[in-house]
mmCIF file of C-alpha atoms and ligand atoms in Angstrom:
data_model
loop_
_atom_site.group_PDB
_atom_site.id
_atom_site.type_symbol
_atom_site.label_atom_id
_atom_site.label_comp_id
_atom_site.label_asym_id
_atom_site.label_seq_id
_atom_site.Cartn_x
_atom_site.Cartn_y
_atom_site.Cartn_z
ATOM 1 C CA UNK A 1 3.654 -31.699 -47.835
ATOM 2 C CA UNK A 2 1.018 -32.275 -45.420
ATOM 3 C CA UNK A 3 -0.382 -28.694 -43.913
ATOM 4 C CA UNK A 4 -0.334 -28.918 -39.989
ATOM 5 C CA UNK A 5 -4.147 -28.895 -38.477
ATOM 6 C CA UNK A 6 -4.850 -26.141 -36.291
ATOM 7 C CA UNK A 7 -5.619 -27.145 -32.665
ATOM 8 C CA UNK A 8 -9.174 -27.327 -31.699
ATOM 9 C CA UNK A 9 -10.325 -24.514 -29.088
ATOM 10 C CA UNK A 10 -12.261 -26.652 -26.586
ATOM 11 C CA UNK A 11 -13.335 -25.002 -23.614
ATOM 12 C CA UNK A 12 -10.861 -26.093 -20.290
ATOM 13 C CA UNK A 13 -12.523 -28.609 -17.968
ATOM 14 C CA UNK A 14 -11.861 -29.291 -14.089
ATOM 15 C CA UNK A 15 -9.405 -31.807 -15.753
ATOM 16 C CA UNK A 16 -7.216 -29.710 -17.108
ATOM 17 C CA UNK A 17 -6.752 -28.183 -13.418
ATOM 18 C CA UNK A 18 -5.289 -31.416 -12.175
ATOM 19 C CA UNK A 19 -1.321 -30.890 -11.511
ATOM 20 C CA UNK A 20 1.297 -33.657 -11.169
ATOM 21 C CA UNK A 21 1.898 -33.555 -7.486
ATOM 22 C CA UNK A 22 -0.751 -35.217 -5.813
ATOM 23 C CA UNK A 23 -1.965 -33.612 -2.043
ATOM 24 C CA UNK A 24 0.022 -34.456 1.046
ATOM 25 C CA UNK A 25 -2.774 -33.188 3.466
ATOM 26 C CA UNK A 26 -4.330 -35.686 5.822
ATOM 27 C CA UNK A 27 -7.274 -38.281 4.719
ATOM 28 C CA UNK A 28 -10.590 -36.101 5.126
ATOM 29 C CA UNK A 29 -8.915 -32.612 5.372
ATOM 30 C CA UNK A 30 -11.472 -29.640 4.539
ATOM 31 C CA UNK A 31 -8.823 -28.744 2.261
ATOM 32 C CA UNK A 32 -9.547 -31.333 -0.556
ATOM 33 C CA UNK A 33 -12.650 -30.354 -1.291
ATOM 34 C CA UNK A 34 -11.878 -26.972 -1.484
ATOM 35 C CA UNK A 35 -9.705 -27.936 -4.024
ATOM 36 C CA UNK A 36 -12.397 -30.325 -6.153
ATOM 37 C CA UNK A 37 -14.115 -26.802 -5.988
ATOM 38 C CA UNK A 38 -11.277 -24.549 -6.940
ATOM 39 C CA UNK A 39 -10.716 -26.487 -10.065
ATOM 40 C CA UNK A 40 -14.501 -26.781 -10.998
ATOM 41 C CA UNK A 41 -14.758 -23.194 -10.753
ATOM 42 C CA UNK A 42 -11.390 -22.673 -12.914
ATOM 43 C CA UNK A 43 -12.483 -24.566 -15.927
ATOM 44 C CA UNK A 44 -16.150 -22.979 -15.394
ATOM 45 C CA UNK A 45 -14.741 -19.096 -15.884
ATOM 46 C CA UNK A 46 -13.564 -20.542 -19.189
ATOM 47 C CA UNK A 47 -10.073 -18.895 -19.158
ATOM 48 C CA UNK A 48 -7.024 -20.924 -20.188
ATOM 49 C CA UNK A 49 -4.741 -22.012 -17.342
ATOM 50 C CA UNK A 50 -1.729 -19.103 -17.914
ATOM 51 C CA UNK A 51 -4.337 -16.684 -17.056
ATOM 52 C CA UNK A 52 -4.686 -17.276 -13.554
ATOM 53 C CA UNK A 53 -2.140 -16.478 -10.848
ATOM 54 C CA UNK A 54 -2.702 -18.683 -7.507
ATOM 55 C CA UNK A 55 -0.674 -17.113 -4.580
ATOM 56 C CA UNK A 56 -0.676 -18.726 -1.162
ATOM 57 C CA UNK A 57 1.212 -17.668 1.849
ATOM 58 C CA UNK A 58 2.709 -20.723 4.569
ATOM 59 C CA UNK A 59 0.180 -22.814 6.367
ATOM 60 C CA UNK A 60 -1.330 -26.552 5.317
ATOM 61 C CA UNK A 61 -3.962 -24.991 2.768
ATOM 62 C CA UNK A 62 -0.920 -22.727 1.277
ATOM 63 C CA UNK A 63 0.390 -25.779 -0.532
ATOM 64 C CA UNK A 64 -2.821 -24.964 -3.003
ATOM 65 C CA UNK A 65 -0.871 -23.843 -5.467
ATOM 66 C CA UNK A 66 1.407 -27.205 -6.390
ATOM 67 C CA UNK A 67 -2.054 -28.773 -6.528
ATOM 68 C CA UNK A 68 -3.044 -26.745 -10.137
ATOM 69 C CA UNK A 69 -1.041 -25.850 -13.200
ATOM 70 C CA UNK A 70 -1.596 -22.254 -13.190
ATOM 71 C CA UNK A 71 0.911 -19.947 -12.551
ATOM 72 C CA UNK A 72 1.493 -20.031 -8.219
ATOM 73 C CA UNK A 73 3.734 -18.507 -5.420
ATOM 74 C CA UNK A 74 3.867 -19.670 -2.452
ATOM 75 C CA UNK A 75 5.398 -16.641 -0.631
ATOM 76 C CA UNK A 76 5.858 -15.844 3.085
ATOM 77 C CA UNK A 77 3.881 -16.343 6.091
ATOM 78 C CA UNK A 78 0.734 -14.043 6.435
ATOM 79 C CA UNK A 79 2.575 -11.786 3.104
ATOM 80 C CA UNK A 80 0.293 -13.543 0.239
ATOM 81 C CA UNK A 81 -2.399 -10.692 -0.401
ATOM 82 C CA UNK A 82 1.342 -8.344 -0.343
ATOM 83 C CA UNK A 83 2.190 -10.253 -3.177
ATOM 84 C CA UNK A 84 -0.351 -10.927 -5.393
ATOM 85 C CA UNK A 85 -1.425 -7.448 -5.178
ATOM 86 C CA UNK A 86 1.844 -6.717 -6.720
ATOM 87 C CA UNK A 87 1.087 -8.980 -8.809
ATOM 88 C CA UNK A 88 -2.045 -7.989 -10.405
ATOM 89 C CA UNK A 89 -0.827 -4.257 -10.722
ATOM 90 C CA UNK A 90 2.222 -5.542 -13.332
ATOM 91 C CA UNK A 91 -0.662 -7.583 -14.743
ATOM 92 C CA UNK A 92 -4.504 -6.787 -14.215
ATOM 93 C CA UNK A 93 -5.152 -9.243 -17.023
ATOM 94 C CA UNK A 94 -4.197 -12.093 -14.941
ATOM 95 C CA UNK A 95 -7.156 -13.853 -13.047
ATOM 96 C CA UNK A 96 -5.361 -13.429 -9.603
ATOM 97 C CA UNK A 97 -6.877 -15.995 -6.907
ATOM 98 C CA UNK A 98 -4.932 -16.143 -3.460
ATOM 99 C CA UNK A 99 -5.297 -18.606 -0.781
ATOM 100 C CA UNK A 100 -4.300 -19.361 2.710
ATOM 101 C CA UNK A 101 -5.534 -20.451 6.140
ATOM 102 C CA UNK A 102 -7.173 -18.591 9.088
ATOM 103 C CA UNK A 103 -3.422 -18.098 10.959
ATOM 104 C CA UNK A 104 -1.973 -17.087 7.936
ATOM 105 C CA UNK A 105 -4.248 -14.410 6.497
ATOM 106 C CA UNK A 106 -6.312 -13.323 9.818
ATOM 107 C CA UNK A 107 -3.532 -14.018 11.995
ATOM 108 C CA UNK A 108 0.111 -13.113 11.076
ATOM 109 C CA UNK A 109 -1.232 -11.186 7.578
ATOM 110 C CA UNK A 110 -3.678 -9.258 9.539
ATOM 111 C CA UNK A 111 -2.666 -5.861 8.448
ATOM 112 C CA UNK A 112 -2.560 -7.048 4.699
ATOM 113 C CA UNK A 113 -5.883 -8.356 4.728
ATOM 114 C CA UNK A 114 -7.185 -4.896 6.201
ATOM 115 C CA UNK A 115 -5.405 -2.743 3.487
ATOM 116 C CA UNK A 116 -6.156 -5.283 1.005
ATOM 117 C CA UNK A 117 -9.880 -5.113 1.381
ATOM 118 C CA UNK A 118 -9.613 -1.333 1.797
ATOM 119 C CA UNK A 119 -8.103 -0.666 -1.237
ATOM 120 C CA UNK A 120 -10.387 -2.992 -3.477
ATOM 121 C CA UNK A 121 -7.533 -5.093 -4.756
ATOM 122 C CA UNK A 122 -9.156 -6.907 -7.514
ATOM 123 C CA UNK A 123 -8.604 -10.243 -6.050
ATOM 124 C CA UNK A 124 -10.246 -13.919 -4.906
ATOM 125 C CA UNK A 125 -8.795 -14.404 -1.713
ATOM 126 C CA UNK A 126 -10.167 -17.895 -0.069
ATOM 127 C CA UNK A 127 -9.511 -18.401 3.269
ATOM 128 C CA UNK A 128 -9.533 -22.140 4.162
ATOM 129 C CA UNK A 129 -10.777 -21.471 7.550
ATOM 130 C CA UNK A 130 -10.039 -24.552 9.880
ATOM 131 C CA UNK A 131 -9.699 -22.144 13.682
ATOM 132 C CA UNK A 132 -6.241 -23.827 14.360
ATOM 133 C CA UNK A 133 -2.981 -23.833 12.988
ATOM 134 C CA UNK A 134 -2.589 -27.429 11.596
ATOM 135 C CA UNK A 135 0.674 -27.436 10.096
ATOM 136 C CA UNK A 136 2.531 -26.718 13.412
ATOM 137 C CA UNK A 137 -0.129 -29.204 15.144
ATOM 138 C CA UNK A 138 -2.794 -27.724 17.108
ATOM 139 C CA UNK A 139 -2.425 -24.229 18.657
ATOM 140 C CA UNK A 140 -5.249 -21.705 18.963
ATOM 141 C CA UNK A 141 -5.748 -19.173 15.786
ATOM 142 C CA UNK A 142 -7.684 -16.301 15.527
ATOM 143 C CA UNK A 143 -10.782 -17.926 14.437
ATOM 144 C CA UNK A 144 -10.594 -20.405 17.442
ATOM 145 C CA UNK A 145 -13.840 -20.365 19.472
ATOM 146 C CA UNK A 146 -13.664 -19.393 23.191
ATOM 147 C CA UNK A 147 -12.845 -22.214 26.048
ATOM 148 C CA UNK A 148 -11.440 -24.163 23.093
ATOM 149 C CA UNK A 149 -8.424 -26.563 24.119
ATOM 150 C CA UNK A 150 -5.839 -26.654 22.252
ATOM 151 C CA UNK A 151 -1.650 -27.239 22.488
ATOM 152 C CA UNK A 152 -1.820 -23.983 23.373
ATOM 153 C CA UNK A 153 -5.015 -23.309 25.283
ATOM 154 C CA UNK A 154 -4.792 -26.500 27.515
ATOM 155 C CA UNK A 155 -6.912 -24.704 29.863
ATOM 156 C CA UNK A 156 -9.258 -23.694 26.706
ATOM 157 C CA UNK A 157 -8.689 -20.065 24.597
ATOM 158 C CA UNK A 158 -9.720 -17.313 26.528
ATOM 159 C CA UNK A 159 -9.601 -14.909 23.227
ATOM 160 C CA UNK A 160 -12.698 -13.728 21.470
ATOM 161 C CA UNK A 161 -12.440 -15.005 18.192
ATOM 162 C CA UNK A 162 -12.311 -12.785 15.220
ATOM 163 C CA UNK A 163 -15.312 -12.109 13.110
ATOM 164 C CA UNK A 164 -13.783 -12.230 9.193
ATOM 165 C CA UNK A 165 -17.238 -11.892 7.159
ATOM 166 C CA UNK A 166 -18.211 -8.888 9.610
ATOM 167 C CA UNK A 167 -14.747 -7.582 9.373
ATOM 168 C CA UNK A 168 -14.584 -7.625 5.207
ATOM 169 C CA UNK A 169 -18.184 -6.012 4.855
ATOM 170 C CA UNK A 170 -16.439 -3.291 7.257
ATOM 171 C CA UNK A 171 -13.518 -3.107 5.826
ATOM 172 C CA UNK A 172 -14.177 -2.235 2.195
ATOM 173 C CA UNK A 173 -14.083 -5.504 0.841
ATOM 174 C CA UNK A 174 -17.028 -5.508 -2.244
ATOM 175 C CA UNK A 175 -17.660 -9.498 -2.212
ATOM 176 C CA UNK A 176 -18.044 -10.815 0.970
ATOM 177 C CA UNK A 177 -18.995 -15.001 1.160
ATOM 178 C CA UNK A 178 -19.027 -17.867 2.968
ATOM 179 C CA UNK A 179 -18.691 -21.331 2.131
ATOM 180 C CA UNK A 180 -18.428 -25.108 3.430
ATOM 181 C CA UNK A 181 -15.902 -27.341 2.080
ATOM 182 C CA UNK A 182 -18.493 -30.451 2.183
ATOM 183 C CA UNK A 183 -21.187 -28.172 0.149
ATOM 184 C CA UNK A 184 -19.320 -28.192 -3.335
ATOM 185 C CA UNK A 185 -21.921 -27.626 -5.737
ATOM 186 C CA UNK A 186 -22.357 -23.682 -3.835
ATOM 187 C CA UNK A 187 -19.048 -23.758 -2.774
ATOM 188 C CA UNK A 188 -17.995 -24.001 -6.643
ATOM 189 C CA UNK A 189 -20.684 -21.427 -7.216
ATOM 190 C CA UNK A 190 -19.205 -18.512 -5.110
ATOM 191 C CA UNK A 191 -16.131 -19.583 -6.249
ATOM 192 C CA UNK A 192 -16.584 -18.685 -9.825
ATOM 193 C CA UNK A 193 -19.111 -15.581 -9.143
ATOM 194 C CA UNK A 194 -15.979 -14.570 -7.200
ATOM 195 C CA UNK A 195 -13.307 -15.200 -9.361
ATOM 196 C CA UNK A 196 -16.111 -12.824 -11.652
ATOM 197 C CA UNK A 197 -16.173 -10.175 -9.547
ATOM 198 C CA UNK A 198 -14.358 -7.129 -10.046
ATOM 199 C CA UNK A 199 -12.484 -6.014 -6.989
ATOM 200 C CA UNK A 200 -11.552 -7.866 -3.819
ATOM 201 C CA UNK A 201 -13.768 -10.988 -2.758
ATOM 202 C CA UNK A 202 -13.036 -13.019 0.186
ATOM 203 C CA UNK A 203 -14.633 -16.566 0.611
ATOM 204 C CA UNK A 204 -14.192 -17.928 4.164
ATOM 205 C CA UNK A 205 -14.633 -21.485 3.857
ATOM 206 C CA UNK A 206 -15.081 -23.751 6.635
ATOM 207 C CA UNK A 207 -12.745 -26.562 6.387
ATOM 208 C CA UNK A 208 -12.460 -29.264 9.327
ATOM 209 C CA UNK A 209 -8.899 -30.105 10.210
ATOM 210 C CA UNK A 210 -9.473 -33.617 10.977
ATOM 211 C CA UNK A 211 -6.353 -34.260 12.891
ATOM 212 C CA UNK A 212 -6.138 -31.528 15.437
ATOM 213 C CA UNK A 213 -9.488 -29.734 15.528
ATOM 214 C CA UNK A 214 -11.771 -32.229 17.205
ATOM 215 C CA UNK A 215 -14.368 -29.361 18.461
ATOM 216 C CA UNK A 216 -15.596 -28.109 14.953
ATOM 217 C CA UNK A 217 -15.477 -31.457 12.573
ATOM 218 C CA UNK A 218 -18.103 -31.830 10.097
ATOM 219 C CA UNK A 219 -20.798 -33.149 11.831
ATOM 220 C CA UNK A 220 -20.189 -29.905 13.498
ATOM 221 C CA UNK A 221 -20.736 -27.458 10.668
ATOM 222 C CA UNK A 222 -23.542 -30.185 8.992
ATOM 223 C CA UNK A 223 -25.466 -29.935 12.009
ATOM 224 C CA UNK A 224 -25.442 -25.622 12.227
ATOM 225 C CA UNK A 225 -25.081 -23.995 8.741
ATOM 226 C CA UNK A 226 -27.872 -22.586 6.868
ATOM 227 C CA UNK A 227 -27.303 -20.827 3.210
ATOM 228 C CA UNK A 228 -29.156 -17.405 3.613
ATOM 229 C CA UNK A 229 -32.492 -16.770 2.751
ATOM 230 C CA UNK A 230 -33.083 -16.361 -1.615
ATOM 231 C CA UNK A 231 -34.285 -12.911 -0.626
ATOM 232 C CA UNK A 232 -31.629 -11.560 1.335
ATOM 233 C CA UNK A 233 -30.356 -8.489 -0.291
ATOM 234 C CA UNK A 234 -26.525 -8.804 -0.829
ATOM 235 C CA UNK A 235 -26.746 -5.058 -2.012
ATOM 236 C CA UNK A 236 -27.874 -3.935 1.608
ATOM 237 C CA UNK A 237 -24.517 -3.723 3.859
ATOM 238 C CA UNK A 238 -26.629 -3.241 7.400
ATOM 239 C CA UNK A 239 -28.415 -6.364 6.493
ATOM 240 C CA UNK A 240 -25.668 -8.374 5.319
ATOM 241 C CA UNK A 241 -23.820 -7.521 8.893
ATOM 242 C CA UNK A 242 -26.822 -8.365 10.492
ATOM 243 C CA UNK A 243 -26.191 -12.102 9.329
ATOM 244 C CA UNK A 244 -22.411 -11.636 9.382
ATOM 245 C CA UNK A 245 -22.815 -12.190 13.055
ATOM 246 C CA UNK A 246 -25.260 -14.439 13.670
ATOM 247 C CA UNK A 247 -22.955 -17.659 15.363
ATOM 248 C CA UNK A 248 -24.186 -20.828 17.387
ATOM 249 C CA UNK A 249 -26.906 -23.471 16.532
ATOM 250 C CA UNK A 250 -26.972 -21.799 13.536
ATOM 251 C CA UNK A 251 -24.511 -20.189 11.247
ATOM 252 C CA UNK A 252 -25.101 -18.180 7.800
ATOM 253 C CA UNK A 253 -23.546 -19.545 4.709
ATOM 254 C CA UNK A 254 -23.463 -18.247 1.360
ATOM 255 C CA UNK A 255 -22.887 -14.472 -0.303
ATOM 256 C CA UNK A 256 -23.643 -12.209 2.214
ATOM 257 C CA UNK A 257 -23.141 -8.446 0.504
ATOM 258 C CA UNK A 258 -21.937 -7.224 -2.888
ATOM 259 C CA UNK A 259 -20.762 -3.609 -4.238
ATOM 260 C CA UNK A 260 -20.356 -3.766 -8.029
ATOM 261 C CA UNK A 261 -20.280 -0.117 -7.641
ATOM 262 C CA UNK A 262 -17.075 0.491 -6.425
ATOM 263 C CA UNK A 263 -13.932 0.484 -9.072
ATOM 264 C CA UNK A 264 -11.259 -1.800 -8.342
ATOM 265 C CA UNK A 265 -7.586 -0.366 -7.740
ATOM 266 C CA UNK A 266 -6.870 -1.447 -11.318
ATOM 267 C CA UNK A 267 -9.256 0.741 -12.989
ATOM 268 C CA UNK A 268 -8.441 3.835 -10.872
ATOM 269 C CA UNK A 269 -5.025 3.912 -11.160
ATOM 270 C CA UNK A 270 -4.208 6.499 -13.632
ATOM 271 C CA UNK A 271 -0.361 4.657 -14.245
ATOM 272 C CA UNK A 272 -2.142 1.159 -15.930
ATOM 273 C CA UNK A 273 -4.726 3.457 -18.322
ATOM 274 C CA UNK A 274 -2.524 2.655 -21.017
ATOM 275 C CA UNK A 275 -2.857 -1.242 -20.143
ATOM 276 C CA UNK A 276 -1.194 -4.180 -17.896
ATOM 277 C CA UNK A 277 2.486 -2.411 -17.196
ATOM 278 C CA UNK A 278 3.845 -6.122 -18.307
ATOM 279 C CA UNK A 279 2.617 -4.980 -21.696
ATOM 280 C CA UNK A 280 4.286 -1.176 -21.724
ATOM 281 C CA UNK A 281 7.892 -0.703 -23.164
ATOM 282 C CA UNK A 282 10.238 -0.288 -20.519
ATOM 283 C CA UNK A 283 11.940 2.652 -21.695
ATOM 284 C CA UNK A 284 15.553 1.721 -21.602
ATOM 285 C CA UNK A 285 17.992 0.433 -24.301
ATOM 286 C CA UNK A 286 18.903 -3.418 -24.185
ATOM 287 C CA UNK A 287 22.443 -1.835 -23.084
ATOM 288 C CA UNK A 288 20.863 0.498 -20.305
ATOM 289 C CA UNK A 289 18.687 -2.314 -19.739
ATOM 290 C CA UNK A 290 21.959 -4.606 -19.652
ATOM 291 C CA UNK A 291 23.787 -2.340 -17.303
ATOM 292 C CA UNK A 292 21.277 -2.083 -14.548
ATOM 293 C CA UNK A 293 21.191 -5.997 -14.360
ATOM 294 C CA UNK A 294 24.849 -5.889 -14.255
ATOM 295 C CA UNK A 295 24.736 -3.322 -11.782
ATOM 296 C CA UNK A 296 22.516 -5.347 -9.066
ATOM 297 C CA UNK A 297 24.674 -9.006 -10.088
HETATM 298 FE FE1 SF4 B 1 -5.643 -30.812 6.964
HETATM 299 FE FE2 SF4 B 1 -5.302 -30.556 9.591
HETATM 300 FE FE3 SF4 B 1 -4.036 -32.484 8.281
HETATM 301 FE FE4 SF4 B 1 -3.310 -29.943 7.932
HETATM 302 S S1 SF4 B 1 -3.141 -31.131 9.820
HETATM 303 S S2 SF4 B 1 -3.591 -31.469 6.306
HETATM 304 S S3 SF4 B 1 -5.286 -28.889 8.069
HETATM 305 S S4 SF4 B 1 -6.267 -32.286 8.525
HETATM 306 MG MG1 MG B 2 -5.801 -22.855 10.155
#
């Protein structure tokens, strides 16, 4: 009888990140290449695909996680951090990565992203930053610049926009970057140093909504972003806010401050010492186990 061959270990390629349903977002969307760079930096880390958990929350870029075979959940509007934090405590194994838009995580999951940050949820959360709300078509978001006319803000948006790299390196957030969905090769970069990371990185990435953000298109963002200087110290918070809010003919991109001090929420809570929860017994009998199932049928 022949003896079966063992599979070959090969190490996962951008490839292998490629799911069935093709993207429904518009010709030239930001979006897309955040994706090409999502992938890249997936098969980089070198982790099989049921090791990562992508979590979105409801916006255009929250359909991420159809786009790759990983484990996803695409939850509620503005509630993704909620969830994935919830998430990564049953399972701190699990390469967690959420993503979302500017509405959905600065906007309606405001308070999430604050407590998220805070706590140093060990998290990639990548905000696909386009300063509108595209899939309701066109109204101001918190990241919408001043005077800015949108569906509506026909007389132009008379609210200061938020700052979300300032905010994060305030906040407690320990990997704080920016990116630009046409720069790929950095964008896939920061992507897999924060996927590395241990404890809660944000990557705002600029990502031109082609159909109802005419204001900042590419030739926008080619024309003004800058990576920060090779010697900038991402260790030094004052100087990494110093850059955080530098804005107009030209704006900082890259990693702009780093704390691989700090522990993650993981490792200091005392309940997952023992390992992921996923992995502890639960406790009860399969009959006790039975009747509590029963019980909430
Ligand atoms: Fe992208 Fe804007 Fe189209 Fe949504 S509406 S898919 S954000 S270009
Ligand atoms: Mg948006």
């Amino acid at each position: 009888m022949a003896t079966k061959e063992r599979p070959i270990q090969v190490a996962p390629t951008a490839k292998d990140f490629r799911g069935k349903v093709a993207p429904d977002w518009c010709p030239s969307c930001g979006h897309s290449g955040i994706l090409t760079a999502f992938r890249n930096a997936f098969a980089k880390q070198g982790r099989g695909r049921h090791e990562y958990l992508t979590v979105s929350g409801i916006g255009c870029s929250s359909n991420l996680p159809g786009y790759v075979p990983t484990y996803g959940m695409h939850t509620l509007h503005g509630r993704a951090l909620a969830v994935a934090t919830g998430a990564k405590l049953a399972n701190h194994e699990m390469s967690v990565v959420v993503t979302g838009g500017d509405g959905d995580g600065y906007g309606i999951g405001g308070n999430h992203f604050i407590h998220t940050m805070r706590k140093n949820v060990d998290l990639l959360y990548v905000v696909m930053n386009n300063q509108i709300y595209g899939l309701t078509i066109g109204q101001a978001s918190p990241t919408s610049l001043l005077g800015m006319a949108t569906k509506s803000t026909p007389f132009g948006n008379v609210e200061t926009p938020l700052n979300p790299i300032a905010m994060a390196i305030v906040a407690g957030a320990t990997f704080v970057a920016r990116g630009f969905s046409a720069e790929m090769k950095e964008l896939t970069e920061l992507m897999y140093q924060g996927m590395q990371h241990k404890g809660f990185a944000l990557i705002d990435v600029f990502s031109p909504c082609v159909t109802f953000n005419k204001d900042n298109t590419y030739d926008y963002f080619k024309e003004r972003v800058r990576f920060l200087d090779e010697d900038h110290d991402t260790s030094n918070k004052a100087a990494a806010l110093e850059q955080a809010v530098k804005w107009g003919d030209e704006i900082p991109i890259g990693l702009f401050y780093q704390d691989t001090s700090r522990p993650s929420l993981d490792e200091s809570e005392p309940v997952l010492e023992h390992g992921p929860m996923a992995h502890q017994p639960l406790g009860v009998t399969p009959e006790q186990g039975a009747a509590i199932i029963q019980r909430m049928m």
